CSV table of C-alpha atoms in Angstrom, one decimal:
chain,number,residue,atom,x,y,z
A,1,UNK,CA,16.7,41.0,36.1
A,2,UNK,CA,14.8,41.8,39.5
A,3,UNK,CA,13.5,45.1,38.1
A,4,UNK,CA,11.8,43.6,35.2
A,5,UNK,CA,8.4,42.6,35.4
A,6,UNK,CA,7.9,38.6,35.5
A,7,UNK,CA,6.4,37.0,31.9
A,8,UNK,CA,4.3,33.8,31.4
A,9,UNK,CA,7.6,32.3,29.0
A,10,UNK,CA,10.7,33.3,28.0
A,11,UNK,CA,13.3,32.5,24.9
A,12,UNK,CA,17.1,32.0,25.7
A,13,UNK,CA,19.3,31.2,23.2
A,14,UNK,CA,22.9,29.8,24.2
A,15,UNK,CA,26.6,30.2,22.3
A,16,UNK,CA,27.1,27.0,22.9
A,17,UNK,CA,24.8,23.7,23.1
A,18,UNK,CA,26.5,22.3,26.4
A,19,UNK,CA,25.3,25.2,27.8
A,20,UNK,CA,21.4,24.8,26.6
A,21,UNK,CA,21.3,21.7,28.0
A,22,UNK,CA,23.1,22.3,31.4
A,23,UNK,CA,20.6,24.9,31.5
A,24,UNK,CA,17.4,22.4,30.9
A,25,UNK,CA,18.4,20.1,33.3
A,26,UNK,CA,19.0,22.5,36.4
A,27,UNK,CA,16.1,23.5,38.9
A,28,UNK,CA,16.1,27.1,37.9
A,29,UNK,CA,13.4,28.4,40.5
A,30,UNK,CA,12.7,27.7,44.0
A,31,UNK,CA,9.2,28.7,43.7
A,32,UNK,CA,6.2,26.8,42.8
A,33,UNK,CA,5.8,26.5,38.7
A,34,UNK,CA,8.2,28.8,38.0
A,35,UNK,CA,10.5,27.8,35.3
A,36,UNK,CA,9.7,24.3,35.8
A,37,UNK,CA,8.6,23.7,32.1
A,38,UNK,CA,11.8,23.8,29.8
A,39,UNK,CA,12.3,22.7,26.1
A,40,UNK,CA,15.7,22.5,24.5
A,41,UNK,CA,15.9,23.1,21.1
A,42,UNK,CA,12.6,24.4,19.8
A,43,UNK,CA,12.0,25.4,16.5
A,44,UNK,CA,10.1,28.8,15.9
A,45,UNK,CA,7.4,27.6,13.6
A,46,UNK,CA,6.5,25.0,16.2
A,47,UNK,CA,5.8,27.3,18.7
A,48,UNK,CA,2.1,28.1,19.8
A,49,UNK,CA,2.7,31.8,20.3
A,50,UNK,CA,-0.7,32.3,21.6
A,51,UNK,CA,0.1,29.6,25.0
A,52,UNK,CA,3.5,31.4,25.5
A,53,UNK,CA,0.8,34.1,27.3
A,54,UNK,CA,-0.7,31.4,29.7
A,55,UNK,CA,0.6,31.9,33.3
A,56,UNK,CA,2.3,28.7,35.2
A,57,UNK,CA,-0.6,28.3,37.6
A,58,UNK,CA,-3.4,28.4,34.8
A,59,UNK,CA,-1.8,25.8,33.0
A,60,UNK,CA,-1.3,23.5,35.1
A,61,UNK,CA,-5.6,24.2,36.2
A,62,UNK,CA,-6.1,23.8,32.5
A,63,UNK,CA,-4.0,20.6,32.8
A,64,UNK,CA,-6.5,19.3,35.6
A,65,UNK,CA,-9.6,20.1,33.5
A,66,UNK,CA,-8.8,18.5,30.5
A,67,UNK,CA,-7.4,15.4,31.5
A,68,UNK,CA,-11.1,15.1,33.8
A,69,UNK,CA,-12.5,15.9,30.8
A,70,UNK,CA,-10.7,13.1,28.8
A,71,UNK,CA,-11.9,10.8,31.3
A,72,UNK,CA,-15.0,12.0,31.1
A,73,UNK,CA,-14.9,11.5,27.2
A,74,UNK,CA,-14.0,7.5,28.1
A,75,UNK,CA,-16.3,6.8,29.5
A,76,UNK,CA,-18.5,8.6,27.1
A,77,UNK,CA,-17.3,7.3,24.4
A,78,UNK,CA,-17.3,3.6,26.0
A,79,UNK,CA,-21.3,4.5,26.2
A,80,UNK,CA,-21.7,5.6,22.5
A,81,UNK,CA,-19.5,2.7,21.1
A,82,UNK,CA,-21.0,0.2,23.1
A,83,UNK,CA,-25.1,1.6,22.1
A,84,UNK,CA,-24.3,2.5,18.7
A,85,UNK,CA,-21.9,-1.2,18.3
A,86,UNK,CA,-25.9,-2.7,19.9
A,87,UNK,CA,-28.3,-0.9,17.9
A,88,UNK,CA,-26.1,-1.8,14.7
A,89,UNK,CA,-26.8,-5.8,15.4
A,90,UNK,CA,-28.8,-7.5,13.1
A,91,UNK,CA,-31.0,-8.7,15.8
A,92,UNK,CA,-31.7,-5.3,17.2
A,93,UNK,CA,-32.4,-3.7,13.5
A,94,UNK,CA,-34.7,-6.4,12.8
A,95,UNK,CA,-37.5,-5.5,15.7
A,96,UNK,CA,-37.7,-2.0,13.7
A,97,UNK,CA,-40.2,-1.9,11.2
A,98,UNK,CA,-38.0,-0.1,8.8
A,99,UNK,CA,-35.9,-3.4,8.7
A,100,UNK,CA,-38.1,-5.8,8.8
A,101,UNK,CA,-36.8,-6.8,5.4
A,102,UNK,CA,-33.8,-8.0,7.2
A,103,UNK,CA,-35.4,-11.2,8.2
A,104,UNK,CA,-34.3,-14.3,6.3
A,105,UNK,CA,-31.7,-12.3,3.6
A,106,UNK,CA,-28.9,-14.0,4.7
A,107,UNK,CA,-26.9,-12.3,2.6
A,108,UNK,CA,-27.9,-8.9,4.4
A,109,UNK,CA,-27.0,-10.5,7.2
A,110,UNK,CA,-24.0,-11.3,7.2
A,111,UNK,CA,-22.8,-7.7,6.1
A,112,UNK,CA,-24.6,-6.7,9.1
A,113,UNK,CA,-23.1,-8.9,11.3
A,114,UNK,CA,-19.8,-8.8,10.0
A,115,UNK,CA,-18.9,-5.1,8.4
A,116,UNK,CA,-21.5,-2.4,9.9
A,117,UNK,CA,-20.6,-2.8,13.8
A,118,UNK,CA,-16.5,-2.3,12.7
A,119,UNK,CA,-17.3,-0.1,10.5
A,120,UNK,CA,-19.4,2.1,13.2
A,121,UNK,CA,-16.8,1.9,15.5
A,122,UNK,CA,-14.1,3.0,12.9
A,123,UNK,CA,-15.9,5.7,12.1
A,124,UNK,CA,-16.8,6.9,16.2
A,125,UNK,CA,-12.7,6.7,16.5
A,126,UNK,CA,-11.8,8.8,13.5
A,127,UNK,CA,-13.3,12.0,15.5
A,128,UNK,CA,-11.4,11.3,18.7
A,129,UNK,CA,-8.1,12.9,17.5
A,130,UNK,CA,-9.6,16.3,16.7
A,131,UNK,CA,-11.3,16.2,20.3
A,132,UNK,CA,-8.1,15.6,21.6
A,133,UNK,CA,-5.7,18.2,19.8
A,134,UNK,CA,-8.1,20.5,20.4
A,135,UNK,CA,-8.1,19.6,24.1
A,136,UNK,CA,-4.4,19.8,24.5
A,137,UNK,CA,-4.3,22.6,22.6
A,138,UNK,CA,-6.7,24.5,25.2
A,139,UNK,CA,-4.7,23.2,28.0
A,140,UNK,CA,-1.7,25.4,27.3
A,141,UNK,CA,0.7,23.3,25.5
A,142,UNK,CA,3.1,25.1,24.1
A,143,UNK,CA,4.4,23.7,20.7
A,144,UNK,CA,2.7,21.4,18.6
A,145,UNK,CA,5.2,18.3,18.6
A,146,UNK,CA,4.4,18.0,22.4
A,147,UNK,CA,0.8,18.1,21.5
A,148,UNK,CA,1.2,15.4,19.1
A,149,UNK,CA,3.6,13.5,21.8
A,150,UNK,CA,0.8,13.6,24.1
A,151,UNK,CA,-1.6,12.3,21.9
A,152,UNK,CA,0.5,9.4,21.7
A,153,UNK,CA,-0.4,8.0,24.9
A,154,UNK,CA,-3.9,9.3,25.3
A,155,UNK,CA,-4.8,8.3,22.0
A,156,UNK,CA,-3.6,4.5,22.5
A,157,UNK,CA,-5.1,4.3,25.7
A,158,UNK,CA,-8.2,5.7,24.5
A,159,UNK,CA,-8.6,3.0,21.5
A,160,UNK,CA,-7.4,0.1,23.9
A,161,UNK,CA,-10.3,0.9,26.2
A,162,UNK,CA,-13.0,1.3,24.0
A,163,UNK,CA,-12.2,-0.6,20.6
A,164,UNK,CA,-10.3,-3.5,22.2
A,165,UNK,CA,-11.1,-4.1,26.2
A,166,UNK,CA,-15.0,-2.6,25.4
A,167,UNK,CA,-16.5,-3.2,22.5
A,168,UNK,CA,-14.9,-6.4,20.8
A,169,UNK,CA,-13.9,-7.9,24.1
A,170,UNK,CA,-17.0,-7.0,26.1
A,171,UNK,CA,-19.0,-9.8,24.9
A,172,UNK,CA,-16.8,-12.3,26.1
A,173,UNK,CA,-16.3,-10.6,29.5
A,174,UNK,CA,-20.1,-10.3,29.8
A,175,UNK,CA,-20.4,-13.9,29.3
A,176,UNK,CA,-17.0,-14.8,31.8
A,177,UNK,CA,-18.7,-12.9,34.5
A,178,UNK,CA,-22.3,-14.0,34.0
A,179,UNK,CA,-21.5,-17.7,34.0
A,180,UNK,CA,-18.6,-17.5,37.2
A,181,UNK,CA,-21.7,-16.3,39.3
A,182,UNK,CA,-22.9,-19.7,39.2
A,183,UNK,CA,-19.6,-21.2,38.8
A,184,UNK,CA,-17.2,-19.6,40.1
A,185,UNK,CA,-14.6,-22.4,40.5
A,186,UNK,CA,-14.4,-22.1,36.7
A,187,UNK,CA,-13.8,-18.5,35.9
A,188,UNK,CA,-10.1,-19.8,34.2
A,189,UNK,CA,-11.9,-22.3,32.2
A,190,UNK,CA,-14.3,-19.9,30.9
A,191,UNK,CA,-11.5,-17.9,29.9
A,192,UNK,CA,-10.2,-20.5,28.0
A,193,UNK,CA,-13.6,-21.0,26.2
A,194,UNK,CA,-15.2,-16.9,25.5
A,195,UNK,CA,-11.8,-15.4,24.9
A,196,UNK,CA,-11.3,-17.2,20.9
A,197,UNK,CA,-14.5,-16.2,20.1
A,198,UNK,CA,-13.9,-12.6,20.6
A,199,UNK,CA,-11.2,-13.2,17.2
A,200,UNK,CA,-14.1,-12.6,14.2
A,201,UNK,CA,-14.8,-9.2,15.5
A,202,UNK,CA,-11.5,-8.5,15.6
A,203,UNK,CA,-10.3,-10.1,12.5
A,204,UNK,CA,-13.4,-7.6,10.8
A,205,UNK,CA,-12.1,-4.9,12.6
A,206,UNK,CA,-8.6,-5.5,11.1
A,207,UNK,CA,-9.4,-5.9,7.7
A,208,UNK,CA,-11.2,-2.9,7.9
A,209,UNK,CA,-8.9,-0.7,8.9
A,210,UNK,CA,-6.4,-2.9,6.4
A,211,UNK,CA,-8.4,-2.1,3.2
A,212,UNK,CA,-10.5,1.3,4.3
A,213,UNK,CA,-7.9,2.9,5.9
A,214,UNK,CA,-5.0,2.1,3.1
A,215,UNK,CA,-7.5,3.2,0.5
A,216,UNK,CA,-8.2,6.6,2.2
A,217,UNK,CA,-4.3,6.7,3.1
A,218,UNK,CA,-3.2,6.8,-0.7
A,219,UNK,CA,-6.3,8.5,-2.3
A,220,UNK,CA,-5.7,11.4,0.0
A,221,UNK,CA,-9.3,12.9,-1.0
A,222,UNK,CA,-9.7,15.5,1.6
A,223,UNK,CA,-6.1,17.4,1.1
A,224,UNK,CA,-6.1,17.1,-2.4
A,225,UNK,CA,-9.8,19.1,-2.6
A,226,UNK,CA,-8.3,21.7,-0.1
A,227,UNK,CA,-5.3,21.6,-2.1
A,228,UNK,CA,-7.2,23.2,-5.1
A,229,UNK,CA,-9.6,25.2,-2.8
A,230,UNK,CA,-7.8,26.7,-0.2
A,231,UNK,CA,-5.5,28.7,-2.2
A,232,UNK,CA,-8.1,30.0,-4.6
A,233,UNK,CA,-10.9,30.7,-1.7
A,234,UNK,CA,-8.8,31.9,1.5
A,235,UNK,CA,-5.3,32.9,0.0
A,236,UNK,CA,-5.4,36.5,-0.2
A,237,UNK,CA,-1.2,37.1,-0.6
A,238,UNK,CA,1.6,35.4,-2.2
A,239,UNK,CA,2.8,34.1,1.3
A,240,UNK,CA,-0.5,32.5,2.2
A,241,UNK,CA,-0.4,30.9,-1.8
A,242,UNK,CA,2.9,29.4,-0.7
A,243,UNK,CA,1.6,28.1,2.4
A,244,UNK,CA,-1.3,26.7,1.2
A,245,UNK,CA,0.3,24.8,-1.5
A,246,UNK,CA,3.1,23.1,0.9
A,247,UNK,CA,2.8,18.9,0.7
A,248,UNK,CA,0.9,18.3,4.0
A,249,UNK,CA,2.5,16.9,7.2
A,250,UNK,CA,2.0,13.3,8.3
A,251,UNK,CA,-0.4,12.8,11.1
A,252,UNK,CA,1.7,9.7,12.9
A,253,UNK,CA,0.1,11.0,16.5
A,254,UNK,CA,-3.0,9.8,15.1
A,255,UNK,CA,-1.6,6.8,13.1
A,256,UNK,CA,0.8,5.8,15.4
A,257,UNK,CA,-1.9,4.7,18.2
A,258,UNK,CA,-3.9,2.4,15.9
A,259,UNK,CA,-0.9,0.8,14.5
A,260,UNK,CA,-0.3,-0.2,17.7
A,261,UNK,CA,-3.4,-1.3,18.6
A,262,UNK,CA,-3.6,-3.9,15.5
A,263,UNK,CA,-0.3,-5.2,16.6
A,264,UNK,CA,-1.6,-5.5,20.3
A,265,UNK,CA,-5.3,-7.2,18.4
A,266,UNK,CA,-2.5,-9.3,16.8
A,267,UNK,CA,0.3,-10.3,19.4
A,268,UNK,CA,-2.7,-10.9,22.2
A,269,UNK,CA,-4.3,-13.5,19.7
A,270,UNK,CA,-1.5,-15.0,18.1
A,271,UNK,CA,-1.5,-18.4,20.5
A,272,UNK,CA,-5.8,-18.0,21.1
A,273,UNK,CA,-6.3,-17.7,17.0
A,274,UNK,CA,-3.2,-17.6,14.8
A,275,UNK,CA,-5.4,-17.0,12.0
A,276,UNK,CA,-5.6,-13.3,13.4
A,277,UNK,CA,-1.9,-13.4,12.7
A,278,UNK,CA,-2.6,-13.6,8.4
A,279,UNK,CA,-4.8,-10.4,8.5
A,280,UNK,CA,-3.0,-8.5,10.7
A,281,UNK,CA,0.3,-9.5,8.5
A,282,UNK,CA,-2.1,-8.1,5.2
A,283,UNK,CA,-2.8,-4.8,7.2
A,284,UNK,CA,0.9,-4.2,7.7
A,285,UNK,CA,2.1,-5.3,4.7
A,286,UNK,CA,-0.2,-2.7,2.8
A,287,UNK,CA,0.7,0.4,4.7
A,288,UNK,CA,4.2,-0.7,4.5
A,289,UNK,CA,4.1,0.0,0.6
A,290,UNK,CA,1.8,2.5,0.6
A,291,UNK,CA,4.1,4.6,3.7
A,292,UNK,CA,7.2,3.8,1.6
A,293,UNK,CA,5.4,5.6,-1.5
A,294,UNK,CA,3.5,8.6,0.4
A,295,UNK,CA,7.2,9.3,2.7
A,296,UNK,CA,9.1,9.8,-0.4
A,297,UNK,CA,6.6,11.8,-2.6
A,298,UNK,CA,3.8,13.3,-0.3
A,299,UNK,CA,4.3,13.8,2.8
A,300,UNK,CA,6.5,17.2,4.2
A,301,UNK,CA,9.0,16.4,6.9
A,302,UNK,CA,10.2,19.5,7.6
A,303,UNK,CA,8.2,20.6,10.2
A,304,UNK,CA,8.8,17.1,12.7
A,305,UNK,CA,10.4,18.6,15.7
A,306,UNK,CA,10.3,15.8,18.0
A,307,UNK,CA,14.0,14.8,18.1
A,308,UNK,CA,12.7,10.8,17.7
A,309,UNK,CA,10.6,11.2,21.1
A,310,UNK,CA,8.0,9.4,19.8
A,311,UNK,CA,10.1,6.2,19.2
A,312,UNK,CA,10.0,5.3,23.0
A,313,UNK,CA,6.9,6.3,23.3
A,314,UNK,CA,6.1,3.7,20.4
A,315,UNK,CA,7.9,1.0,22.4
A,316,UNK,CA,5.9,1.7,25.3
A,317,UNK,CA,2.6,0.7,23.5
A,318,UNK,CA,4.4,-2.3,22.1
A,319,UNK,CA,5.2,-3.1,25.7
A,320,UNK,CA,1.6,-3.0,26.6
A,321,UNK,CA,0.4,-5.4,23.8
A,322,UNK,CA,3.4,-7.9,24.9
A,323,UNK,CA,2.4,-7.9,28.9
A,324,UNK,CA,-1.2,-8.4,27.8
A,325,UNK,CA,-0.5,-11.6,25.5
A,326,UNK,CA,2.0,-12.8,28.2
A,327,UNK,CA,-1.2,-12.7,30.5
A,328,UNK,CA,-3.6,-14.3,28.2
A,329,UNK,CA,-0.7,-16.9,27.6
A,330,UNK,CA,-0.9,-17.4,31.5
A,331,UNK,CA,-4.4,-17.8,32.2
A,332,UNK,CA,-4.5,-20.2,29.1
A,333,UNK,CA,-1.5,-22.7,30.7
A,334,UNK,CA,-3.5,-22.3,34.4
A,335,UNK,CA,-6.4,-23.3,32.5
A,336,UNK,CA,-4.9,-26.6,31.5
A,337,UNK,CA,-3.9,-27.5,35.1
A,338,UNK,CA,-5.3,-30.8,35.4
A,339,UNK,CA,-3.0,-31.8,32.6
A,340,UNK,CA,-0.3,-32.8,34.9
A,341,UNK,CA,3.1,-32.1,34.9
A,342,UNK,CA,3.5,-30.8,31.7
A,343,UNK,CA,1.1,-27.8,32.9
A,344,UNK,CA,2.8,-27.1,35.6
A,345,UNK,CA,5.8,-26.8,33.2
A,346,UNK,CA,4.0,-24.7,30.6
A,347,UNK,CA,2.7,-22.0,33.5
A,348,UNK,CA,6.2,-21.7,34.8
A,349,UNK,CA,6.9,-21.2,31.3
A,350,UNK,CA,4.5,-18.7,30.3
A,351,UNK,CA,5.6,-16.6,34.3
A,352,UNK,CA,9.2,-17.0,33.4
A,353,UNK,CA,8.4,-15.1,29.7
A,354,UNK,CA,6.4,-12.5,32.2
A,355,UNK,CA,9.3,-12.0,34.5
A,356,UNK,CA,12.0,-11.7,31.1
A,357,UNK,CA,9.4,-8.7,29.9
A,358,UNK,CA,9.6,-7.1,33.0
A,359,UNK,CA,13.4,-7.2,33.6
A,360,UNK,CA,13.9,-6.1,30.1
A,361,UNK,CA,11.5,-3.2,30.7
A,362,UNK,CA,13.2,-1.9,34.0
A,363,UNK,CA,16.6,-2.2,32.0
A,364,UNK,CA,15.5,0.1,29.0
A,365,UNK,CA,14.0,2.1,31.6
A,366,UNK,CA,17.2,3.0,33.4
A,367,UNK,CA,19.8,2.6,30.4
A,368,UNK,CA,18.1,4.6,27.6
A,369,UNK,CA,15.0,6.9,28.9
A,370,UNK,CA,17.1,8.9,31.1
A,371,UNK,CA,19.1,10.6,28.2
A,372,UNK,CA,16.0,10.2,26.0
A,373,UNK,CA,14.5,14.1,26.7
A,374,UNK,CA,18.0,16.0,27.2
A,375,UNK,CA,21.4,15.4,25.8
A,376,UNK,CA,23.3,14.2,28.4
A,377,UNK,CA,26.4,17.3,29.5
A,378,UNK,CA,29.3,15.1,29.1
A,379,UNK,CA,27.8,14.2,25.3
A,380,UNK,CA,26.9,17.8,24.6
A,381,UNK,CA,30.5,18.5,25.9
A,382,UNK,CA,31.9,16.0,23.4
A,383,UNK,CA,29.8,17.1,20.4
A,384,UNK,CA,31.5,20.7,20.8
A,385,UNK,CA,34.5,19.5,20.6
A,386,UNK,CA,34.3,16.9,17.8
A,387,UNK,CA,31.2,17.6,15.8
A,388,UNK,CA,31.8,14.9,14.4
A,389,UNK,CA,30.3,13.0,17.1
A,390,UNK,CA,26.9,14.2,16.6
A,391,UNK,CA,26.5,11.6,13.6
A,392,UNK,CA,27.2,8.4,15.9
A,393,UNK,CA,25.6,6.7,18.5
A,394,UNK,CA,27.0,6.6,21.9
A,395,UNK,CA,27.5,3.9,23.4
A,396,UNK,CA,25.6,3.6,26.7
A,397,UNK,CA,27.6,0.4,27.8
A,398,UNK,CA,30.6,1.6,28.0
């Protein structure tokens, strides 16, 4: 093995699973980046075989560059949103002279006011996933379900910055911190007041996505023209004919993210406007049928290679929606202090609920995510003895 000279990546297949995993779970290398990145269980067609090339060191360079450059593209993007989410208003078109016919159609208005700015926005974050893959891709990742498991997080961050925190919420954050200048003794009261009336623009944002985004999910126009065009334009050989007339994968690193942002839109307002609760129930309940259709008929599953890793992941946004109600719950109950007792009750209340989230956090932490990326030995030891056992759940309690 000394004699032979060292490679960016290697593939080493086990006689027996135990093994594999023993293997991914041990420090192979004392030096710096050397075989310190190790998948278990890959499957060949999710490979990137043009990263296996990429060196240890340039990777993780490539790493460093892209994620500045993700931050970079926040805050970029938290410029464009916010100018484009402005210039969109109906009070800003109206100064132009090309929309001076604005003035007085009330009608005109209130699609302005109502629809456009959403629909801007929508449209700004429909790009972001391609910038991302393509980001992730140049960083050196290796297969393509921990490219999509990356975009998980970056993805949902990324939308809770600039759709929720920035552009719906920034008007009442603007108007919170303008006003405590002058009064700053009532910075919870003015909480209490700016926050509900953040809910229109995000009760237009939802419906949106509800109706837009269901309609594009089951009309499917762009992969059914490819599916007609591709193989008669660009498939050259029966293998490529094949390929280009497989069902299409499901894109749930790019869905996944904005599901969880309408449930964090809806679980943050459902105590400051439960009528947010309705819509958000209507954009649910439509991708819920139209999913249960396009899972069994359209979409190919074949290729997912994630082993369920993006379940937890999943929770993990959930989690963040739940803190950040639990904190608007909060500030609402301290806002009511001078209500007596009965405040002092509530805000003990809404810290206890805070305190209950964050014990049941650190226990799923150290229960379930350790044995969440590897098989634990003593499992994988089991399984090869009863294989059996690989179709039930351990239980981690016992």
């Amino acid at each position: 093995m000394d004699s032979m000279e060292r490679q960016s990546s290697a593939l080493v297949m086990f006689n027996q699973q135990v093994g594999a995993h023993m293997a991914a779970q041990t420090v192979l290398d004392y030096r710096p980046f050397s075989m310190g990145q190790v998948t278990a269980g890959v499957n060949p067609d999710d490979i990137i075989w043009s990263n296996l090339e990429i060196s240890p060191w340039s990777r993780r360079i490539r790493g460093y560059v892209t994620f500045a450059i993700t931050v970079g593209l926040t805050l970029l993007w938290t410029i464009i949103a916010a100018a484009l989410s402005s210039l969109v208003q109906v009070k800003s078109l109206a100064n132009f002279e090309a929309f001076k016919w604005l003035r007085g159609n009330s009608v005109v208005l209130g699609i302005f006011s109502g629809v456009v700015p959403s629909l801007v926005l929508a449209l700004l974050m429909s790009v972001l996933p391609y910038i991302l893959r393509l980001l992730l891709y140049i960083e050196g990742t290796t297969t393509r379900s921990q490219i999509k498991l990356r975009m998980l997080h970056r993805l949902f961050f990324f939308q809770t910055w600039n759709v929720y925190l920035v552009t719906i919420f920034s008007s009442s954050i603007f108007q919170i911190a303008v006003k405590s200048v002058s009064e700053p003794g009532k910075i919870v009261e003015l909480i209490q007041t700016q926050v509900p009336q953040s809910a229109t623009n995000i009760l237009t944002y939802v419906l949106l996505l509800a109706f837009i985004g269901a309609a594009k999910e089951i009309v499917q126009g762009v992969p059914l023209a490819l599916r007609y065009l591709v193989p008669k334009l660009f498939a050259k050989t029966p293998r490529m004919m094949l390929k280009a007339e497989q069902p299409q994968d499901f894109k749930w690193e790019a869905a996944i993210p904005t599901h969880s942002l309408i449930f964090l839109m809806g679980f943050s307002y459902s105590f400051i406007a439960p009528i947010v609760n309705w819509f958000v129930m209507v954009y649910f309940g439509l991708f819920y049928l139209i999913y249960r259709y396009q899972f069994l008929y359209v979409y190919n599953d074949s290729t997912w290679a994630t082993g369920g890793l993006s379940f937890p992941k999943s929770i993990k946004q959930i989690l963040v929606g739940i803190y950040i109600s639990e904190v608007y719950l909060l500030l609402m109950m301290v806002a009511k202090l001078h209500a007596g007792v009965n405040a002092i009750m509530r805000i003990v209340v809404a810290a206890g609920l805070i305190a209950v989230t964050v014990g049941a956090h650190l226990y799923i932490n150290e229960v379930y995510m350790p044995a969440i990326n590897h098989l634990p030995v003593k499992r994988a030891a089991d399984v090869e003895r009863t294989p059996a056992l690989a179709r039930e759940f351990p239980d981690v309690l016992d």
